[in-house]
């Protein structure tokens, strides 16, 4: 199965800069500050992502110079889509963590997030990688049981059966989500209700 891959071209940040060159990205990044600015919980998560990710979002320095937007072309749509969160603080408040975690949906349609994807492409949340105390932990949904498991160095423990359990664990432990992983659903699979 393919991994997420996009070819990006950022607009120049000054008139003296040489012509921009494309580069490969395997994670689509979204700014947490931009997500907060775009619209709170009223907008669906996939709509917020489309507005703040590289799929047409202007970069502030570039927009000031040229008005151009970042250009993105996708490789094959991956089985697992990786979203990176770019935080404006290494130690966000508990309220800021909770606001981001509350906004993350368990199910998204990748065609609503990524420009140029035709037809509905449902995907379900299958894991998150979080930063805490100068190291990373992972919380992953067990595909066999549907329960969530916490991986921290050499320890594996159960978190619970719902996304609410995961959110509670992240908020109380001050885990800062860095990567969010969504797995595309097969044609005869059903994920959590949207």
CSV table of N, CA and C in Angstrom, one decimal, residues 33-188:
chain,number,residue,atom,x,y,z
A,33,UNK,N,-2.5,27.0,15.2
A,33,UNK,CA,-3.0,28.4,15.4
A,33,UNK,C,-3.9,28.8,14.2
A,34,UNK,N,-3.6,28.3,13.0
A,34,UNK,CA,-4.5,28.6,11.8
A,34,UNK,C,-5.8,27.9,12.0
A,35,UNK,N,-5.8,26.6,12.5
A,35,UNK,CA,-7.0,25.9,12.8
A,35,UNK,C,-7.9,26.6,13.7
A,36,UNK,N,-7.3,27.2,14.8
A,36,UNK,CA,-8.0,27.9,15.8
A,36,UNK,C,-8.6,29.2,15.2
A,37,UNK,N,-7.8,29.9,14.3
A,37,UNK,CA,-8.3,31.1,13.7
A,37,UNK,C,-9.4,30.9,12.6
A,38,UNK,N,-9.4,29.7,12.0
A,38,UNK,CA,-10.3,29.4,10.9
A,38,UNK,C,-11.8,29.2,11.4
A,39,UNK,N,-12.0,28.7,12.6
A,39,UNK,CA,-13.4,28.6,12.8
A,39,UNK,C,-13.9,27.8,14.0
A,40,UNK,N,-13.1,27.4,14.9
A,40,UNK,CA,-13.7,26.7,16.1
A,40,UNK,C,-14.4,25.4,15.7
A,41,UNK,N,-15.2,25.0,16.6
A,41,UNK,CA,-15.9,23.7,16.4
A,41,UNK,C,-17.1,23.7,15.4
A,42,UNK,N,-17.5,24.9,15.1
A,42,UNK,CA,-18.7,25.1,14.2
A,42,UNK,C,-18.4,24.4,12.8
A,43,UNK,N,-17.2,24.4,12.3
A,43,UNK,CA,-16.9,23.9,11.0
A,43,UNK,C,-16.4,22.4,11.2
A,44,UNK,N,-16.8,21.6,10.2
A,44,UNK,CA,-16.3,20.2,10.3
A,44,UNK,C,-14.8,20.2,10.2
A,45,UNK,N,-14.2,19.2,10.8
A,45,UNK,CA,-12.7,19.1,10.9
A,45,UNK,C,-12.1,19.0,9.4
A,46,UNK,N,-12.8,18.3,8.5
A,46,UNK,CA,-12.2,18.1,7.2
A,46,UNK,C,-12.3,19.5,6.5
A,47,UNK,N,-13.3,20.3,6.7
A,47,UNK,CA,-13.3,21.7,6.1
A,47,UNK,C,-12.2,22.6,6.6
A,48,UNK,N,-12.0,22.5,7.9
A,48,UNK,CA,-10.9,23.3,8.6
A,48,UNK,C,-9.6,22.8,8.0
A,49,UNK,N,-9.3,21.5,7.9
A,49,UNK,CA,-8.1,21.0,7.3
A,49,UNK,C,-7.9,21.5,5.9
A,50,UNK,N,-8.9,21.5,5.1
A,50,UNK,CA,-8.7,22.0,3.7
A,50,UNK,C,-8.4,23.4,3.6
A,51,UNK,N,-8.9,24.2,4.6
A,51,UNK,CA,-8.6,25.7,4.6
A,51,UNK,C,-7.2,26.0,5.0
A,52,UNK,N,-6.6,25.1,5.9
A,52,UNK,CA,-5.3,25.5,6.6
A,52,UNK,C,-4.1,24.7,6.1
A,53,UNK,N,-4.3,23.7,5.3
A,53,UNK,CA,-3.2,22.9,4.8
A,53,UNK,C,-2.7,23.4,3.5
A,54,UNK,N,-1.7,22.7,3.0
A,54,UNK,CA,-1.0,23.1,1.8
A,54,UNK,C,-1.8,23.1,0.5
A,55,UNK,N,-3.0,22.5,0.6
A,55,UNK,CA,-3.8,22.4,-0.6
A,55,UNK,C,-4.4,23.7,-1.0
A,56,UNK,N,-3.6,24.7,-1.2
A,56,UNK,CA,-4.1,26.0,-1.6
A,56,UNK,C,-3.9,27.1,-0.6
A,57,UNK,N,-3.5,26.8,0.6
A,57,UNK,CA,-3.4,27.8,1.6
A,57,UNK,C,-2.2,28.8,1.3
A,58,UNK,N,-2.4,30.1,1.5
A,58,UNK,CA,-1.3,31.0,1.2
A,58,UNK,C,-0.4,30.9,2.4
A,59,UNK,N,0.9,31.2,2.1
A,59,UNK,CA,1.9,31.4,3.2
A,59,UNK,C,2.0,32.8,3.4
A,60,UNK,N,2.1,33.3,4.7
A,60,UNK,CA,2.0,34.7,5.0
A,60,UNK,C,3.1,35.5,4.3
A,61,UNK,N,4.3,35.1,4.4
A,61,UNK,CA,5.4,35.8,3.8
A,61,UNK,C,5.3,35.9,2.3
A,62,UNK,N,4.9,34.7,1.7
A,62,UNK,CA,4.8,34.7,0.3
A,62,UNK,C,3.7,35.5,-0.2
A,63,UNK,N,2.6,35.5,0.5
A,63,UNK,CA,1.4,36.3,0.0
A,63,UNK,C,1.7,37.7,0.1
A,64,UNK,N,2.5,38.2,1.1
A,64,UNK,CA,2.8,39.6,1.2
A,64,UNK,C,3.7,40.0,0.0
A,65,UNK,N,4.5,39.1,-0.6
A,65,UNK,CA,5.4,39.5,-1.7
A,65,UNK,C,4.6,39.3,-3.0
A,66,UNK,N,4.0,38.2,-3.2
A,66,UNK,CA,3.5,37.9,-4.6
A,66,UNK,C,2.0,37.6,-4.7
A,67,UNK,N,1.4,37.4,-3.6
A,67,UNK,CA,0.0,37.0,-3.6
A,67,UNK,C,-0.2,35.5,-4.1
A,68,UNK,N,0.9,34.8,-4.3
A,68,UNK,CA,0.8,33.4,-4.8
A,68,UNK,C,0.5,32.5,-3.6
A,69,UNK,N,0.0,31.3,-4.0
A,69,UNK,CA,-0.3,30.3,-3.0
A,69,UNK,C,0.6,29.1,-3.3
A,70,UNK,N,0.8,28.3,-2.2
A,70,UNK,CA,1.6,27.0,-2.3
A,70,UNK,C,0.9,26.1,-3.3
A,71,UNK,N,1.6,25.4,-4.1
A,71,UNK,CA,1.1,24.5,-5.1
A,71,UNK,C,1.4,23.1,-4.6
A,72,UNK,N,0.4,22.2,-4.8
A,72,UNK,CA,0.6,20.8,-4.3
A,72,UNK,C,0.0,19.9,-5.4
A,73,UNK,N,0.7,18.8,-5.7
A,73,UNK,CA,0.2,17.7,-6.5
A,73,UNK,C,0.4,16.4,-5.7
A,74,UNK,N,-0.6,15.6,-5.7
A,74,UNK,CA,-0.6,14.4,-4.9
A,74,UNK,C,-0.1,13.2,-5.7
A,75,UNK,N,0.6,12.3,-5.0
A,75,UNK,CA,0.9,11.0,-5.6
A,75,UNK,C,-0.3,10.2,-5.4
A,76,UNK,N,-0.2,8.8,-5.5
A,76,UNK,CA,-1.4,8.0,-5.3
A,76,UNK,C,-2.0,8.2,-3.9
A,77,UNK,N,-3.3,8.2,-3.7
A,77,UNK,CA,-3.9,8.3,-2.4
A,77,UNK,C,-3.5,7.1,-1.5
A,78,UNK,N,-3.0,7.4,-0.4
A,78,UNK,CA,-2.4,6.4,0.5
A,78,UNK,C,-3.4,5.6,1.2
A,79,UNK,N,-3.1,4.4,1.7
A,79,UNK,CA,-3.9,3.6,2.6
A,79,UNK,C,-4.0,4.3,3.9
A,80,UNK,N,-2.8,4.8,4.4
A,80,UNK,CA,-2.8,5.6,5.6
A,80,UNK,C,-2.4,7.0,5.3
A,81,UNK,N,-3.2,8.0,5.7
A,81,UNK,CA,-3.0,9.4,5.5
A,81,UNK,C,-2.4,10.0,6.8
A,82,UNK,N,-1.3,10.7,6.7
A,82,UNK,CA,-0.6,11.3,7.9
A,82,UNK,C,-0.8,12.8,7.9
A,83,UNK,N,-1.4,13.3,9.0
A,83,UNK,CA,-1.6,14.7,9.2
A,83,UNK,C,-0.7,15.1,10.3
A,84,UNK,N,0.2,16.1,10.1
A,84,UNK,CA,1.1,16.6,11.2
A,84,UNK,C,0.5,17.9,11.7
A,85,UNK,N,0.5,18.1,13.0
A,85,UNK,CA,0.1,19.3,13.6
A,85,UNK,C,1.3,20.2,14.0
A,86,UNK,N,1.3,21.4,13.5
A,86,UNK,CA,2.4,22.3,13.8
A,86,UNK,C,1.9,23.3,14.9
A,87,UNK,N,2.4,23.1,16.2
A,87,UNK,CA,1.9,23.8,17.3
A,87,UNK,C,2.7,25.2,17.4
A,88,UNK,N,2.1,26.2,18.0
A,88,UNK,CA,2.7,27.4,18.2
A,88,UNK,C,3.4,27.5,19.6
A,89,UNK,N,3.3,26.4,20.4
A,89,UNK,CA,3.9,26.4,21.7
A,89,UNK,C,4.3,24.9,22.0
A,90,UNK,N,5.5,24.8,22.6
A,90,UNK,CA,6.0,23.5,23.0
A,90,UNK,C,5.2,23.0,24.2
A,91,UNK,N,4.6,23.9,24.9
A,91,UNK,CA,3.8,23.5,26.1
A,91,UNK,C,2.4,24.2,26.1
A,92,UNK,N,1.5,23.7,25.3
A,92,UNK,CA,0.2,24.3,25.2
A,92,UNK,C,-0.6,24.1,26.5
A,93,UNK,N,-1.5,25.0,26.8
A,93,UNK,CA,-2.3,24.9,28.0
A,93,UNK,C,-3.2,23.7,27.8
A,94,UNK,N,-3.8,23.2,29.0
A,94,UNK,CA,-4.7,22.1,29.0
A,94,UNK,C,-5.9,22.5,28.1
A,95,UNK,N,-6.4,23.7,28.2
A,95,UNK,CA,-7.5,24.2,27.3
A,95,UNK,C,-7.2,24.1,25.9
A,96,UNK,N,-6.0,24.5,25.5
A,96,UNK,CA,-5.6,24.4,24.1
A,96,UNK,C,-5.5,23.0,23.6
A,97,UNK,N,-5.0,22.1,24.4
A,97,UNK,CA,-4.9,20.7,24.1
A,97,UNK,C,-6.3,20.1,23.9
A,98,UNK,N,-7.2,20.4,24.8
A,98,UNK,CA,-8.6,19.9,24.8
A,98,UNK,C,-9.3,20.4,23.5
A,99,UNK,N,-9.1,21.7,23.2
A,99,UNK,CA,-9.7,22.3,22.0
A,99,UNK,C,-9.3,21.5,20.7
A,100,UNK,N,-8.0,21.2,20.6
A,100,UNK,CA,-7.6,20.5,19.4
A,100,UNK,C,-8.1,19.1,19.4
A,101,UNK,N,-8.0,18.4,20.5
A,101,UNK,CA,-8.5,17.0,20.6
A,101,UNK,C,-10.0,16.9,20.3
A,102,UNK,N,-10.7,17.9,20.8
A,102,UNK,CA,-12.2,17.9,20.6
A,102,UNK,C,-12.5,18.1,19.1
A,103,UNK,N,-11.7,18.8,18.4
A,103,UNK,CA,-11.9,19.1,17.0
A,103,UNK,C,-11.6,17.9,16.1
A,104,UNK,N,-10.7,17.0,16.5
A,104,UNK,CA,-10.3,15.9,15.7
A,104,UNK,C,-11.5,14.9,15.5
A,105,UNK,N,-11.9,14.7,14.3
A,105,UNK,CA,-13.0,13.7,14.0
A,105,UNK,C,-12.5,12.3,13.8
A,106,UNK,N,-13.2,11.3,14.2
A,106,UNK,CA,-12.9,9.9,14.1
A,106,UNK,C,-13.0,9.5,12.6
A,107,UNK,N,-13.7,10.2,11.9
A,107,UNK,CA,-13.9,9.8,10.5
A,107,UNK,C,-13.9,11.0,9.6
A,108,UNK,N,-13.1,11.0,8.5
A,108,UNK,CA,-13.1,12.1,7.6
A,108,UNK,C,-13.2,11.6,6.2
A,109,UNK,N,-13.5,12.4,5.3
A,109,UNK,CA,-13.6,12.1,3.8
A,109,UNK,C,-12.4,12.8,3.2
A,110,UNK,N,-11.4,12.0,2.8
A,110,UNK,CA,-10.1,12.6,2.2
A,110,UNK,C,-10.4,13.5,1.0
A,111,UNK,N,-11.5,13.2,0.3
A,111,UNK,CA,-11.8,14.1,-0.9
A,111,UNK,C,-12.2,15.5,-0.5
A,112,UNK,N,-12.6,15.7,0.8
A,112,UNK,CA,-13.0,17.0,1.3
A,112,UNK,C,-11.8,17.7,1.9
A,113,UNK,N,-10.7,17.0,2.1
A,113,UNK,CA,-9.5,17.5,2.7
A,113,UNK,C,-8.4,17.9,1.6
A,114,UNK,N,-8.3,17.0,0.7
A,114,UNK,CA,-7.2,17.1,-0.4
A,114,UNK,C,-7.9,17.5,-1.7
A,115,UNK,N,-7.4,18.6,-2.3
A,115,UNK,CA,-7.8,19.0,-3.6
A,115,UNK,C,-7.4,18.0,-4.6
A,116,UNK,N,-8.3,17.7,-5.6
A,116,UNK,CA,-7.9,16.9,-6.7
A,116,UNK,C,-8.3,15.4,-6.4
A,117,UNK,N,-8.9,15.1,-5.3
A,117,UNK,CA,-9.3,13.7,-5.0
A,117,UNK,C,-10.7,13.5,-5.5
A,118,UNK,N,-11.0,12.6,-6.4
A,118,UNK,CA,-12.4,12.4,-6.9
A,118,UNK,C,-13.1,11.4,-6.1
A,119,UNK,N,-14.4,11.6,-5.9
A,119,UNK,CA,-15.3,10.7,-5.2
A,119,UNK,C,-15.0,10.6,-3.7
A,120,UNK,N,-15.9,10.1,-3.0
A,120,UNK,CA,-15.8,10.0,-1.6
A,120,UNK,C,-14.7,9.0,-1.2
A,121,UNK,N,-13.8,9.4,-0.3
A,121,UNK,CA,-12.7,8.5,0.2
A,121,UNK,C,-12.7,8.5,1.7
A,122,UNK,N,-13.7,7.8,2.3
A,122,UNK,CA,-13.8,7.8,3.8
A,122,UNK,C,-12.5,7.2,4.4
A,123,UNK,N,-12.1,7.8,5.6
A,123,UNK,CA,-11.0,7.3,6.3
A,123,UNK,C,-11.3,7.4,7.8
A,124,UNK,N,-10.8,6.5,8.6
A,124,UNK,CA,-11.0,6.5,10.0
A,124,UNK,C,-9.7,6.7,10.8
A,125,UNK,N,-9.9,7.3,11.9
A,125,UNK,CA,-8.7,7.6,12.8
A,125,UNK,C,-8.2,6.3,13.3
A,126,UNK,N,-6.9,6.0,13.1
A,126,UNK,CA,-6.3,4.7,13.5
A,126,UNK,C,-5.2,4.9,14.5
A,127,UNK,N,-4.7,6.2,14.7
A,127,UNK,CA,-3.6,6.4,15.7
A,127,UNK,C,-3.2,7.8,15.7
A,128,UNK,N,-2.6,8.1,16.9
A,128,UNK,CA,-1.9,9.4,17.0
A,128,UNK,C,-0.6,9.3,17.7
A,129,UNK,N,0.3,10.1,17.3
A,129,UNK,CA,1.7,10.2,17.9
A,129,UNK,C,1.7,11.5,18.6
A,130,UNK,N,2.1,11.4,19.9
A,130,UNK,CA,2.1,12.6,20.7
A,130,UNK,C,3.5,12.9,21.4
A,131,UNK,N,3.7,14.1,21.6
A,131,UNK,CA,5.0,14.6,22.3
A,131,UNK,C,4.7,14.8,23.7
A,132,UNK,N,5.6,14.3,24.6
A,132,UNK,CA,5.4,14.6,26.0
A,132,UNK,C,6.8,14.4,26.7
A,133,UNK,N,7.2,15.4,27.5
A,133,UNK,CA,8.4,15.3,28.3
A,133,UNK,C,9.6,14.8,27.5
A,134,UNK,N,9.8,15.4,26.4
A,134,UNK,CA,11.0,15.2,25.6
A,134,UNK,C,11.0,13.8,24.9
A,135,UNK,N,9.9,13.2,24.8
A,135,UNK,CA,9.9,11.9,24.0
A,135,UNK,C,8.4,11.8,23.4
A,136,UNK,N,8.3,10.8,22.6
A,136,UNK,CA,7.0,10.5,21.9
A,136,UNK,C,6.4,9.3,22.4
A,137,UNK,N,5.0,9.3,22.4
A,137,UNK,CA,4.2,8.1,22.7
A,137,UNK,C,3.3,7.9,21.5
A,138,UNK,N,2.7,6.7,21.4
A,138,UNK,CA,1.7,6.5,20.3
A,138,UNK,C,0.5,5.9,21.0
A,139,UNK,N,-0.7,6.3,20.5
A,139,UNK,CA,-1.9,5.7,20.9
A,139,UNK,C,-2.6,5.2,19.6
A,140,UNK,N,-2.8,3.9,19.5
A,140,UNK,CA,-3.2,3.2,18.3
A,140,UNK,C,-4.5,2.4,18.5
A,141,UNK,N,-5.4,2.4,17.6
A,141,UNK,CA,-6.6,1.6,17.7
A,141,UNK,C,-6.2,0.2,17.2
A,142,UNK,N,-6.5,-0.8,18.0
A,142,UNK,CA,-6.3,-2.2,17.7
A,142,UNK,C,-7.4,-2.6,16.7
A,143,UNK,N,-7.0,-3.0,15.4
A,143,UNK,CA,-8.0,-3.3,14.4
A,143,UNK,C,-8.8,-4.5,14.7
A,144,UNK,N,-8.3,-5.4,15.5
A,144,UNK,CA,-9.0,-6.6,15.9
A,144,UNK,C,-10.1,-6.4,16.9
A,145,UNK,N,-9.9,-5.6,17.9
A,145,UNK,CA,-10.8,-5.3,19.0
A,145,UNK,C,-11.5,-4.0,18.9
A,146,UNK,N,-10.9,-3.0,18.3
A,146,UNK,CA,-11.4,-1.7,18.2
A,146,UNK,C,-11.0,-0.8,19.4
A,147,UNK,N,-10.3,-1.4,20.4
A,147,UNK,CA,-9.9,-0.7,21.6
A,147,UNK,C,-8.6,0.1,21.3
A,148,UNK,N,-8.3,1.1,22.1
A,148,UNK,CA,-7.2,1.9,21.9
A,148,UNK,C,-6.0,1.5,22.8
A,149,UNK,N,-4.8,1.4,22.3
A,149,UNK,CA,-3.6,1.0,23.1
A,149,UNK,C,-2.6,2.1,23.1
A,150,UNK,N,-2.0,2.2,24.3
A,150,UNK,CA,-1.0,3.3,24.5
A,150,UNK,C,0.4,2.6,24.5
A,151,UNK,N,1.3,3.1,23.6
A,151,UNK,CA,2.7,2.6,23.5
A,151,UNK,C,3.6,3.7,24.0
A,152,UNK,N,4.4,3.4,25.1
A,152,UNK,CA,5.3,4.3,25.6
A,152,UNK,C,6.6,3.6,25.9
A,153,UNK,N,7.6,3.8,25.0
A,153,UNK,CA,8.9,3.1,25.1
A,153,UNK,C,8.7,1.6,25.2
A,154,UNK,N,8.9,1.0,26.3
A,154,UNK,CA,8.7,-0.5,26.4
A,154,UNK,C,7.4,-1.0,27.0
A,155,UNK,N,6.5,0.0,27.3
A,155,UNK,CA,5.2,-0.4,27.9
A,155,UNK,C,4.0,-0.2,26.9
A,156,UNK,N,3.1,-1.2,27.0
A,156,UNK,CA,1.9,-1.1,26.3
A,156,UNK,C,0.7,-1.3,27.3
A,157,UNK,N,-0.2,-0.4,27.2
A,157,UNK,CA,-1.4,-0.4,28.1
A,157,UNK,C,-2.6,-0.1,27.4
A,158,UNK,N,-3.8,-0.5,27.9
A,158,UNK,CA,-5.1,-0.2,27.3
A,158,UNK,C,-5.5,1.2,27.7
A,159,UNK,N,-6.0,2.0,26.8
A,159,UNK,CA,-6.6,3.3,27.1
A,159,UNK,C,-8.1,3.2,27.2
A,160,UNK,N,-8.8,2.5,26.4
A,160,UNK,CA,-10.2,2.4,26.4
A,160,UNK,C,-10.8,2.0,25.1
A,161,UNK,N,-12.1,2.1,25.0
A,161,UNK,CA,-12.7,1.6,23.7
A,161,UNK,C,-13.2,2.8,22.9
A,162,UNK,N,-13.1,4.0,23.3
A,162,UNK,CA,-13.6,5.1,22.6
A,162,UNK,C,-12.6,6.3,22.4
A,163,UNK,N,-12.9,7.1,21.4
A,163,UNK,CA,-12.0,8.3,21.2
A,163,UNK,C,-12.1,9.2,22.4
A,164,UNK,N,-13.2,9.3,23.1
A,164,UNK,CA,-13.4,10.1,24.3
A,164,UNK,C,-12.3,9.6,25.3
A,165,UNK,N,-12.1,8.3,25.5
A,165,UNK,CA,-11.1,7.8,26.4
A,165,UNK,C,-9.7,8.3,26.0
A,166,UNK,N,-9.4,8.3,24.7
A,166,UNK,CA,-8.1,8.8,24.2
A,166,UNK,C,-8.0,10.2,24.5
A,167,UNK,N,-9.0,11.0,24.2
A,167,UNK,CA,-8.9,12.5,24.5
A,167,UNK,C,-8.7,12.7,26.0
A,168,UNK,N,-9.3,12.0,26.8
A,168,UNK,CA,-9.2,12.1,28.3
A,168,UNK,C,-7.7,11.8,28.7
A,169,UNK,N,-7.2,10.7,28.1
A,169,UNK,CA,-5.8,10.3,28.4
A,169,UNK,C,-4.8,11.4,28.0
A,170,UNK,N,-5.0,12.0,26.8
A,170,UNK,CA,-4.1,13.0,26.2
A,170,UNK,C,-4.2,14.3,27.1
A,171,UNK,N,-5.4,14.7,27.4
A,171,UNK,CA,-5.6,15.9,28.2
A,171,UNK,C,-5.0,15.8,29.6
A,172,UNK,N,-5.3,14.7,30.3
A,172,UNK,CA,-4.8,14.5,31.7
A,172,UNK,C,-3.3,14.3,31.7
A,173,UNK,N,-2.7,13.7,30.7
A,173,UNK,CA,-1.3,13.4,30.7
A,173,UNK,C,-0.5,14.6,30.0
A,174,UNK,N,-1.3,15.5,29.4
A,174,UNK,CA,-0.7,16.7,28.7
A,174,UNK,C,0.1,16.2,27.5
A,175,UNK,N,-0.4,15.2,26.8
A,175,UNK,CA,0.1,14.7,25.5
A,175,UNK,C,-0.2,15.6,24.4
A,176,UNK,N,0.8,16.1,23.7
A,176,UNK,CA,0.6,17.0,22.6
A,176,UNK,C,0.6,16.3,21.2
A,177,UNK,N,-0.6,16.1,20.6
A,177,UNK,CA,-0.6,15.4,19.3
A,177,UNK,C,0.3,16.1,18.3
A,178,UNK,N,1.1,15.2,17.7
A,178,UNK,CA,2.1,15.7,16.6
A,178,UNK,C,1.7,15.1,15.3
A,179,UNK,N,1.3,13.9,15.3
A,179,UNK,CA,0.8,13.2,14.0
A,179,UNK,C,-0.5,12.5,14.3
A,180,UNK,N,-1.4,12.7,13.3
A,180,UNK,CA,-2.7,12.0,13.3
A,180,UNK,C,-2.8,11.1,12.1
A,181,UNK,N,-3.1,9.9,12.3
A,181,UNK,CA,-3.1,8.9,11.3
A,181,UNK,C,-4.5,8.4,11.0
A,182,UNK,N,-4.9,8.5,9.7
A,182,UNK,CA,-6.2,8.1,9.2
A,182,UNK,C,-6.0,6.9,8.2
A,183,UNK,N,-6.8,5.9,8.4
A,183,UNK,CA,-6.7,4.7,7.5
A,183,UNK,C,-7.9,4.7,6.6
A,184,UNK,N,-7.7,4.6,5.3
A,184,UNK,CA,-8.8,4.5,4.3
A,184,UNK,C,-9.6,3.3,4.6
A,185,UNK,N,-11.0,3.4,4.5
A,185,UNK,CA,-11.8,2.3,4.6
A,185,UNK,C,-12.0,1.5,3.3
A,186,UNK,N,-12.0,0.2,3.4
A,186,UNK,CA,-12.3,-0.6,2.3
A,186,UNK,C,-13.7,-0.5,1.9
A,187,UNK,N,-14.1,-1.0,0.7
A,187,UNK,CA,-15.4,-0.8,0.2
A,187,UNK,C,-16.5,-1.4,1.1
A,188,UNK,N,-16.2,-2.5,1.7
A,188,UNK,CA,-17.2,-3.2,2.6
A,188,UNK,C,-17.0,-3.0,4.0
